[in-house]
Amino acid sequence: MARRDAARPRRSAGQLEGEILSALWAADGPMTAIEVQAAVGDDLAYNTVHTILTRLHCKGQVHRLGPAGRSTYKPAKGAAEVAAEQMRAVLDTGADRGEILMRFVSTLGAAEEAALRAALDAEGS
Amino acid sequence: MTVSVYLPLLVSVVLAVSVRPLAKALPPRLGLWVLTAAAVIAGVGTVWTSLLLGSLLVDDIPAFDAAERLVPVDDMMSLGAAAFLGTGAVRSCLAVRRLLHTRRRLRRLNAMPGGELLVVADPRPDAFAVPGSRAGGGRVVVTQGMLRALDAGQRRALIAHERTHLRARHSIALSLAELAAAMNPLLVPVRRAVGFLSERDADEGAVAVAGSRRLVAEALAAAARARSASAAASPLAPGFHQFGVVDRVSALLAPEPVTRLRHVWIVGAMTLLAVGAAFDATRDFAWIVQILLRH
Ligand SMILES: [Zn+2]
């Protein structure tokens, strides 16, 4: 699989939007486009970051603060709070138990935690 | 009836027993659909042959006198088949209701404004894919707590993972496997294996986008640790999983991907056996009915 590791494929617009939005949500406060570019932590061009921020702003997912050229961006919170209620309603139905809902990871038991550490360390050294 | 009538049940048992090692060796994308097909066919096949067995309870003696090839079916066997059918029917109704209920709730999450990524203002780390009603639809739902627990590369892996679930339409396979397992409880381990292979497939999708197997493995570990730390502090339901994060991390870090196409053929052969047996049993049954009608 070393072949795959060498060549990084270009990411789709949807993927990039997700990455930039999630970088803003992970941050403590508003960020400039340059800070976002650094927070996405990859070889993304500044222009690409700016274009996507503008698109997210148009869709109402991101607030833009300050004058053009030195604007900062922060995520729009309203929908996220409604989403939190909706999510709890979904999880209360037990949707996550029938595996219909595809959860990223489950919780770990003590034995699994140790096995996980061993698996990661064995390869990493 | 001949032994054929019991073969779909036997195939279900063999699948249930062998599915764990099978799932670890199957190529994820192909494997999850092959296993789903096997589960559906074994499920429907068992229900069908149980129906045949159950209906022989009515009157089977003269028919078996006339047809020497066919072994009579013990009434206990027929009763067992009827009980199996009854449980399966109740379980299926419950499963369909649960699926529809969940879909309705999920539709509300899907209808929220915004883009494909829906961030939830919740400090507990969680992330999942909410399937849409058409190809390319659906949302990636991630809590703020999860985003804060990961670094940039790990967030990239997480988003790519969930997007793979949506584009590969894993929810269809999971729903079908869920229904098969409801019809025939023996297939519950197969449903879990389909879940595991969906996760494996999504992990490979994340590798393709993030460009590193190790990075995806670390994202899984970071997310699982964050979730566990939060679960310890709050009553977050722990996932019960036959296959866990550890198996996925091991698969990502294995020096050689251990997928074997041969295993696809094994599952395929078992499925064909179940289909053939169900047809054979149906033919026997038709014959019995014919003889019964003549008397
Ligand atoms: Zn997943």
Coordinates of C-alpha atoms and ligand atoms in Angstrom, one line a residue:
Chain A
M1 CA 0.0 0.0 0.0
A2 CA 3.0 2.3 -0.1
R3 CA 2.0 3.3 -3.5
R4 CA -1.2 5.0 -2.1
D5 CA 0.8 6.7 0.6
A6 CA 3.0 8.4 -1.9
A7 CA 0.5 10.1 -4.1
R8 CA -2.1 12.2 -2.4
P9 CA -5.2 12.4 -4.6
R10 CA -7.0 15.7 -5.0
R11 CA -9.8 16.2 -2.6
S12 CA -13.4 16.9 -3.7
A13 CA -15.1 20.2 -2.9
G14 CA -17.4 18.6 -0.4
Q15 CA -14.4 17.1 1.5
L16 CA -12.6 20.5 1.6
E17 CA -15.7 22.3 2.8
G18 CA -16.0 19.8 5.6
E19 CA -12.3 20.2 6.6
I20 CA -12.5 24.0 6.6
L21 CA -15.7 24.1 8.5
S22 CA -14.5 21.6 11.0
A23 CA -11.2 23.6 11.5
L24 CA -13.3 26.6 12.4
W25 CA -15.4 24.6 14.8
A26 CA -12.3 23.1 16.5
A27 CA -10.8 26.6 17.0
D28 CA -11.3 28.7 20.1
G29 CA -12.3 31.9 18.3
P30 CA -12.6 33.6 14.9
M31 CA -9.8 32.9 12.4
T32 CA -8.4 34.7 9.4
A33 CA -8.2 32.9 6.1
I34 CA -4.5 32.5 6.7
E35 CA -5.1 31.0 10.1
V36 CA -7.6 28.6 8.5
Q37 CA -5.1 27.7 5.9
A38 CA -2.7 26.7 8.6
A39 CA -5.3 24.9 10.7
V40 CA -6.3 22.7 7.8
G41 CA -2.7 21.6 7.9
D42 CA -2.1 20.8 4.3
D43 CA -0.8 22.1 1.1
L44 CA -4.0 23.9 0.3
A45 CA -3.6 27.1 -1.7
Y46 CA -4.7 30.4 0.0
N47 CA -7.1 31.0 -2.9
T48 CA -8.8 27.7 -2.4
V49 CA -9.3 28.4 1.3
H50 CA -10.7 31.8 0.5
T51 CA -13.0 30.5 -2.1
I52 CA -14.4 27.9 0.2
L53 CA -14.8 30.3 3.1
T54 CA -16.8 32.6 0.8
R55 CA -19.0 29.7 -0.3
L56 CA -19.6 28.7 3.4
H57 CA -20.4 32.3 4.2
C58 CA -23.0 32.5 1.3
K59 CA -24.6 29.3 2.6
G60 CA -24.9 30.8 6.1
Q61 CA -22.7 28.3 7.7
V62 CA -19.9 30.8 8.5
H63 CA -20.1 34.4 9.8
R64 CA -17.6 36.9 8.4
L65 CA -16.5 39.6 10.7
G66 CA -14.5 42.8 10.0
P67 CA -13.6 44.6 6.8
A68 CA -12.9 42.9 3.5
G69 CA -9.3 41.9 3.2
R70 CA -8.7 41.4 6.9
S71 CA -11.9 39.5 7.7
T72 CA -12.1 36.8 10.3
Y73 CA -14.5 33.8 10.2
K74 CA -16.4 31.9 12.8
P75 CA -18.9 29.1 12.5
A76 CA -22.7 29.9 12.7
K77 CA -24.0 28.3 15.9
G78 CA -27.8 28.4 15.5
A79 CA -28.2 25.3 13.4
A80 CA -25.7 23.4 15.5
E81 CA -27.8 23.8 18.6
V82 CA -31.0 22.6 16.9
A83 CA -29.0 19.7 15.4
A84 CA -27.9 18.8 19.0
E85 CA -31.5 18.3 20.0
Q86 CA -32.3 16.3 16.8
M87 CA -29.2 14.2 17.4
R88 CA -30.2 13.3 20.9
A89 CA -33.7 12.4 19.7
V90 CA -32.2 10.1 17.1
L91 CA -29.8 8.4 19.6
D92 CA -32.6 8.0 22.1
T93 CA -34.4 5.8 19.6
G94 CA -31.5 3.3 19.9
A95 CA -30.6 3.9 16.3
D96 CA -27.0 3.4 17.1
R97 CA -27.6 -0.1 18.5
G98 CA -28.9 -1.7 15.3
E99 CA -25.8 -0.5 13.4
I100 CA -28.1 1.4 11.0
L101 CA -26.4 4.5 12.1
M102 CA -22.8 4.2 11.2
R103 CA -20.9 5.6 14.1
F104 CA -17.2 6.4 13.6
V105 CA -15.9 4.6 16.7
S106 CA -17.3 2.8 19.7
T107 CA -16.0 3.2 23.2
L108 CA -13.1 1.2 24.4
G109 CA -12.8 -1.2 27.3
A110 CA -9.6 -1.4 29.3
A111 CA -8.4 -4.5 27.3
E112 CA -9.2 -2.9 24.0
E113 CA -7.3 0.3 25.1
A114 CA -4.2 -1.8 25.8
A115 CA -4.5 -3.7 22.5
L116 CA -4.9 -0.5 20.6
R117 CA -1.8 1.0 22.2
A118 CA 0.1 -2.2 21.3
A119 CA -1.1 -2.2 17.7
L120 CA -0.1 1.4 17.2
D121 CA 3.3 1.1 19.0
A122 CA 4.3 -2.1 17.1
E123 CA 4.2 -0.3 13.8
G124 CA 5.3 3.2 14.9
S125 CA 8.8 2.5 16.2
Chain B
M1 CA -39.1 -34.2 2.1
T2 CA -35.4 -34.7 1.4
V3 CA -32.4 -33.2 3.3
S4 CA -32.7 -30.2 1.0
V5 CA -35.3 -28.7 3.1
Y6 CA -32.9 -28.3 6.0
L7 CA -30.0 -27.0 4.0
P8 CA -30.8 -23.3 4.2
L9 CA -30.8 -23.6 7.9
L10 CA -27.5 -25.5 7.8
V11 CA -26.0 -22.8 5.6
S12 CA -27.1 -20.1 8.1
V13 CA -25.4 -22.0 10.9
V14 CA -22.2 -22.4 8.9
L15 CA -22.3 -18.7 8.0
A16 CA -22.8 -17.7 11.6
V17 CA -19.9 -19.9 12.8
S18 CA -17.4 -18.9 10.1
V19 CA -18.3 -15.3 9.5
R20 CA -15.9 -13.7 12.0
P21 CA -12.6 -15.1 10.4
L22 CA -14.3 -14.7 6.9
A23 CA -15.1 -11.0 7.5
K24 CA -11.5 -10.2 8.5
A25 CA -10.2 -11.7 5.3
L26 CA -12.8 -10.5 2.8
P27 CA -12.0 -7.4 0.7
P28 CA -14.2 -4.8 2.3
R29 CA -16.2 -3.3 -0.6
L30 CA -16.9 -6.6 -2.4
G31 CA -17.2 -8.5 0.9
L32 CA -19.9 -6.4 2.5
W33 CA -22.2 -6.8 -0.5
V34 CA -21.5 -10.5 -0.9
L35 CA -22.2 -11.1 2.8
T36 CA -25.4 -9.0 2.6
A37 CA -26.6 -11.1 -0.4
A38 CA -25.7 -14.3 1.5
A39 CA -27.6 -13.1 4.6
V40 CA -30.7 -12.1 2.6
I41 CA -30.7 -15.4 0.6
A42 CA -30.1 -17.5 3.7
G43 CA -32.8 -15.6 5.6
V44 CA -35.4 -15.8 2.9
G45 CA -34.4 -19.5 2.1
T46 CA -34.8 -20.5 5.7
V47 CA -38.2 -18.7 6.0
W48 CA -39.4 -20.4 2.8
T49 CA -38.3 -23.9 3.8
S50 CA -39.7 -23.4 7.3
L51 CA -43.0 -22.5 5.6
L52 CA -42.9 -25.8 3.6
L53 CA -42.1 -27.8 6.7
G54 CA -44.7 -26.0 8.8
S55 CA -47.5 -26.6 6.3
L56 CA -46.7 -30.4 6.2
L57 CA -48.2 -30.4 9.7
V58 CA -51.6 -30.4 8.1
D59 CA -51.4 -33.8 6.5
D60 CA -48.4 -35.7 5.3
I61 CA -48.9 -39.4 5.9
P62 CA -50.6 -40.6 2.6
A63 CA -48.2 -38.5 0.5
F64 CA -45.2 -40.1 2.0
D65 CA -46.6 -43.6 1.5
A66 CA -46.8 -42.8 -2.2
A67 CA -43.4 -41.2 -2.6
E68 CA -40.6 -43.5 -1.3
R69 CA -37.9 -41.0 -2.2
L70 CA -39.2 -38.6 0.4
V71 CA -38.5 -39.0 4.1
P72 CA -41.6 -38.1 6.2
V73 CA -41.3 -35.0 8.3
D74 CA -41.7 -35.5 12.0
D75 CA -44.6 -33.3 13.4
M76 CA -42.1 -32.0 16.0
M77 CA -40.0 -30.7 13.1
S78 CA -43.0 -29.0 11.6
L79 CA -43.9 -27.5 14.9
G80 CA -40.4 -26.3 15.3
A81 CA -40.5 -24.7 11.9
A82 CA -43.8 -23.0 12.7
A83 CA -42.3 -21.6 16.0
F84 CA -39.2 -20.4 14.1
L85 CA -41.5 -18.7 11.5
G86 CA -43.6 -17.0 14.3
T87 CA -40.5 -15.6 16.0
G88 CA -39.1 -14.5 12.7
A89 CA -42.3 -12.7 11.8
V90 CA -42.5 -10.8 15.1
R91 CA -38.8 -9.9 15.0
S92 CA -39.2 -8.7 11.4
C93 CA -42.2 -6.5 12.2
L94 CA -40.2 -5.0 15.1
A95 CA -37.1 -4.5 12.9
V96 CA -39.1 -2.8 10.1
R97 CA -40.8 -0.5 12.6
R98 CA -37.5 0.4 14.2
L99 CA -36.0 1.1 10.8
L100 CA -38.8 3.3 9.7
H101 CA -38.8 5.1 13.0
T102 CA -35.1 5.7 12.8
R103 CA -35.3 6.8 9.2
R104 CA -38.0 9.4 10.1
R105 CA -35.8 10.8 12.8
L106 CA -32.8 10.8 10.6
R107 CA -34.8 12.7 7.9
R108 CA -35.1 15.6 10.3
L109 CA -31.3 15.7 10.7
N110 CA -31.0 15.5 6.9
A111 CA -33.4 18.5 6.5
M112 CA -31.3 20.8 8.7
P113 CA -29.9 23.7 6.7
G114 CA -26.2 23.7 5.8
G115 CA -23.9 21.6 3.8
E116 CA -22.9 18.0 3.9
L117 CA -21.1 18.4 7.2
L118 CA -23.5 19.0 10.0
V119 CA -21.7 20.1 13.2
V120 CA -23.6 19.5 16.4
A121 CA -23.0 21.8 19.4
D122 CA -22.3 19.0 21.9
P123 CA -19.2 18.6 23.9
R124 CA -19.4 14.8 23.9
P125 CA -17.2 13.3 21.1
D126 CA -19.4 11.6 18.5
A127 CA -19.6 11.2 14.7
F128 CA -21.7 9.3 12.3
A129 CA -23.1 9.2 8.8
V130 CA -26.8 9.8 8.3
P131 CA -27.9 8.2 5.0
G132 CA -29.9 10.2 2.5
S133 CA -32.8 8.9 0.4
R134 CA -30.8 9.0 -2.8
A135 CA -27.3 8.4 -4.0
G136 CA -24.9 11.2 -3.1
G137 CA -27.3 12.4 -0.4
G138 CA -27.0 12.2 3.4
R139 CA -25.1 14.1 6.0
V140 CA -21.9 13.7 8.0
V141 CA -22.8 14.5 11.6
V142 CA -20.0 15.4 13.9
T143 CA -20.1 16.9 17.4
Q144 CA -17.9 19.9 18.3
G145 CA -16.4 17.7 21.0
M146 CA -15.1 15.2 18.4
L147 CA -13.7 18.0 16.2
R148 CA -11.8 19.4 19.2
A149 CA -10.4 16.0 20.1
L150 CA -8.7 15.5 16.6
D151 CA -6.0 17.3 14.7
A152 CA -6.3 18.5 11.2
G153 CA -5.2 15.3 9.5
Q154 CA -7.4 13.2 11.8
R155 CA -10.4 15.4 11.0
R156 CA -9.7 14.9 7.3
A157 CA -9.7 11.1 7.8
L158 CA -12.9 11.3 9.8
I159 CA -14.7 13.3 7.2
A160 CA -13.5 11.1 4.3
H161 CA -14.5 8.0 6.3
E162 CA -18.1 9.2 6.8
R163 CA -18.3 10.5 3.2
T164 CA -17.4 7.0 2.0
H165 CA -20.3 5.5 4.0
L166 CA -22.6 7.8 2.1
R167 CA -21.2 7.4 -1.4
A168 CA -20.9 3.6 -1.1
R169 CA -24.5 3.5 0.3
H170 CA -23.6 1.2 3.2
S171 CA -26.9 1.9 4.9
I172 CA -28.7 -0.2 2.3
A173 CA -26.5 -3.2 3.0
L174 CA -26.9 -2.7 6.8
S175 CA -30.7 -2.4 6.5
L176 CA -30.9 -5.6 4.4
A177 CA -28.6 -7.5 6.8
E178 CA -30.7 -6.2 9.7
L179 CA -33.9 -7.6 8.2
A180 CA -32.3 -10.9 7.3
A181 CA -31.1 -11.2 10.9
A182 CA -34.6 -10.4 12.1
M183 CA -36.1 -13.1 10.0
N184 CA -33.5 -15.6 11.1
P185 CA -31.7 -14.9 14.4
L186 CA -28.9 -17.2 13.4
L187 CA -27.8 -14.5 11.0
V188 CA -27.1 -11.9 13.7
P189 CA -23.3 -12.4 13.5
V190 CA -23.5 -11.9 9.7
R191 CA -25.2 -8.6 10.2
R192 CA -22.4 -7.6 12.6
A193 CA -19.8 -8.7 10.0
V194 CA -21.6 -6.5 7.4
G195 CA -21.3 -3.6 9.9
F196 CA -17.6 -4.3 10.3
L197 CA -16.9 -4.5 6.6
S198 CA -18.7 -1.2 6.1
E199 CA -16.4 0.4 8.6
R200 CA -13.4 -1.2 7.0
D201 CA -14.5 0.0 3.6
A202 CA -15.0 3.5 4.9
D203 CA -11.5 3.3 6.5
E204 CA -10.0 2.4 3.2
G205 CA -11.9 5.4 1.6
A206 CA -10.3 7.6 4.3
V207 CA -6.9 6.2 3.4
A208 CA -7.5 7.1 -0.3
V209 CA -8.2 10.7 0.7
A210 CA -5.8 11.2 3.6
G211 CA -3.0 9.4 1.8
S212 CA -1.7 7.5 4.9
R213 CA -2.9 4.3 6.5
R214 CA -1.1 5.2 9.8
L215 CA -2.9 8.6 9.9
V216 CA -6.3 6.9 9.6
A217 CA -5.4 4.4 12.3
E218 CA -4.3 7.3 14.6
A219 CA -7.6 9.1 13.9
L220 CA -9.5 6.0 14.9
A221 CA -7.5 5.7 18.1
A222 CA -7.8 9.4 19.0
A223 CA -11.6 9.4 18.4
A224 CA -12.1 6.1 20.3
R225 CA -10.1 7.4 23.3
A226 CA -11.9 10.7 23.3
R227 CA -15.3 8.9 23.2
S228 CA -14.2 6.5 26.0
A229 CA -13.0 9.4 28.2
S230 CA -16.3 11.1 27.8
A231 CA -18.3 8.0 28.3
A232 CA -16.6 7.5 31.6
A233 CA -17.8 10.9 32.8
S234 CA -21.4 10.7 31.4
P235 CA -23.9 8.0 30.8
L236 CA -23.1 7.5 27.2
A237 CA -24.2 4.1 26.0
P238 CA -21.1 2.0 25.3
G239 CA -21.2 0.3 21.9
F240 CA -21.4 -3.5 22.1
H241 CA -19.4 -4.7 19.2
Q242 CA -18.1 -8.1 18.1
F243 CA -15.6 -6.3 16.0
G244 CA -14.0 -3.2 17.5
V245 CA -11.7 -0.4 16.7
V246 CA -8.8 -2.6 17.5
D247 CA -9.6 -4.9 14.5
R248 CA -9.9 -1.9 12.2
V249 CA -6.6 -0.4 13.4
S250 CA -4.8 -3.7 13.0
A251 CA -6.2 -4.0 9.5
L252 CA -4.9 -0.5 8.6
L253 CA -1.5 -1.2 10.0
A254 CA -1.0 -4.7 8.7
P255 CA 2.1 -4.7 6.4
E256 CA 0.2 -6.5 3.7
P257 CA -3.5 -6.2 3.3
V258 CA -4.8 -9.7 4.1
T259 CA -7.8 -9.7 1.8
R260 CA -8.4 -12.9 -0.1
L261 CA -10.7 -13.2 -3.0
R262 CA -11.0 -16.9 -2.4
H263 CA -13.2 -16.2 0.6
V264 CA -15.7 -14.4 -1.7
W265 CA -16.1 -17.7 -3.6
I266 CA -16.6 -19.6 -0.3
V267 CA -19.5 -17.3 0.7
G268 CA -20.9 -17.5 -2.9
A269 CA -20.8 -21.3 -2.9
M270 CA -22.7 -21.4 0.4
T271 CA -25.3 -19.0 -0.9
L272 CA -25.8 -21.0 -4.1
L273 CA -26.2 -24.1 -2.0
A274 CA -29.0 -22.4 0.0
V275 CA -30.7 -21.3 -3.2
G276 CA -30.5 -24.7 -4.8
A277 CA -31.7 -26.5 -1.7
A278 CA -34.7 -24.2 -1.4
F279 CA -35.6 -24.9 -5.0
D280 CA -35.2 -28.6 -4.5
A281 CA -37.3 -28.6 -1.4
T282 CA -40.0 -26.6 -3.2
R283 CA -40.1 -29.2 -6.0
D284 CA -40.5 -32.0 -3.4
F285 CA -43.2 -30.0 -1.7
A286 CA -45.1 -29.5 -5.0
W287 CA -45.0 -33.2 -5.6
I288 CA -46.3 -33.9 -2.1
V289 CA -49.2 -31.5 -2.7
Q290 CA -49.9 -33.1 -6.0
I291 CA -50.1 -36.6 -4.4
L292 CA -52.3 -35.3 -1.6
L293 CA -54.7 -33.8 -4.1
R294 CA -55.0 -37.0 -6.0
H295 CA -56.0 -38.9 -2.8
Ligands
ZN1 ZN -17.9 4.5 10.0

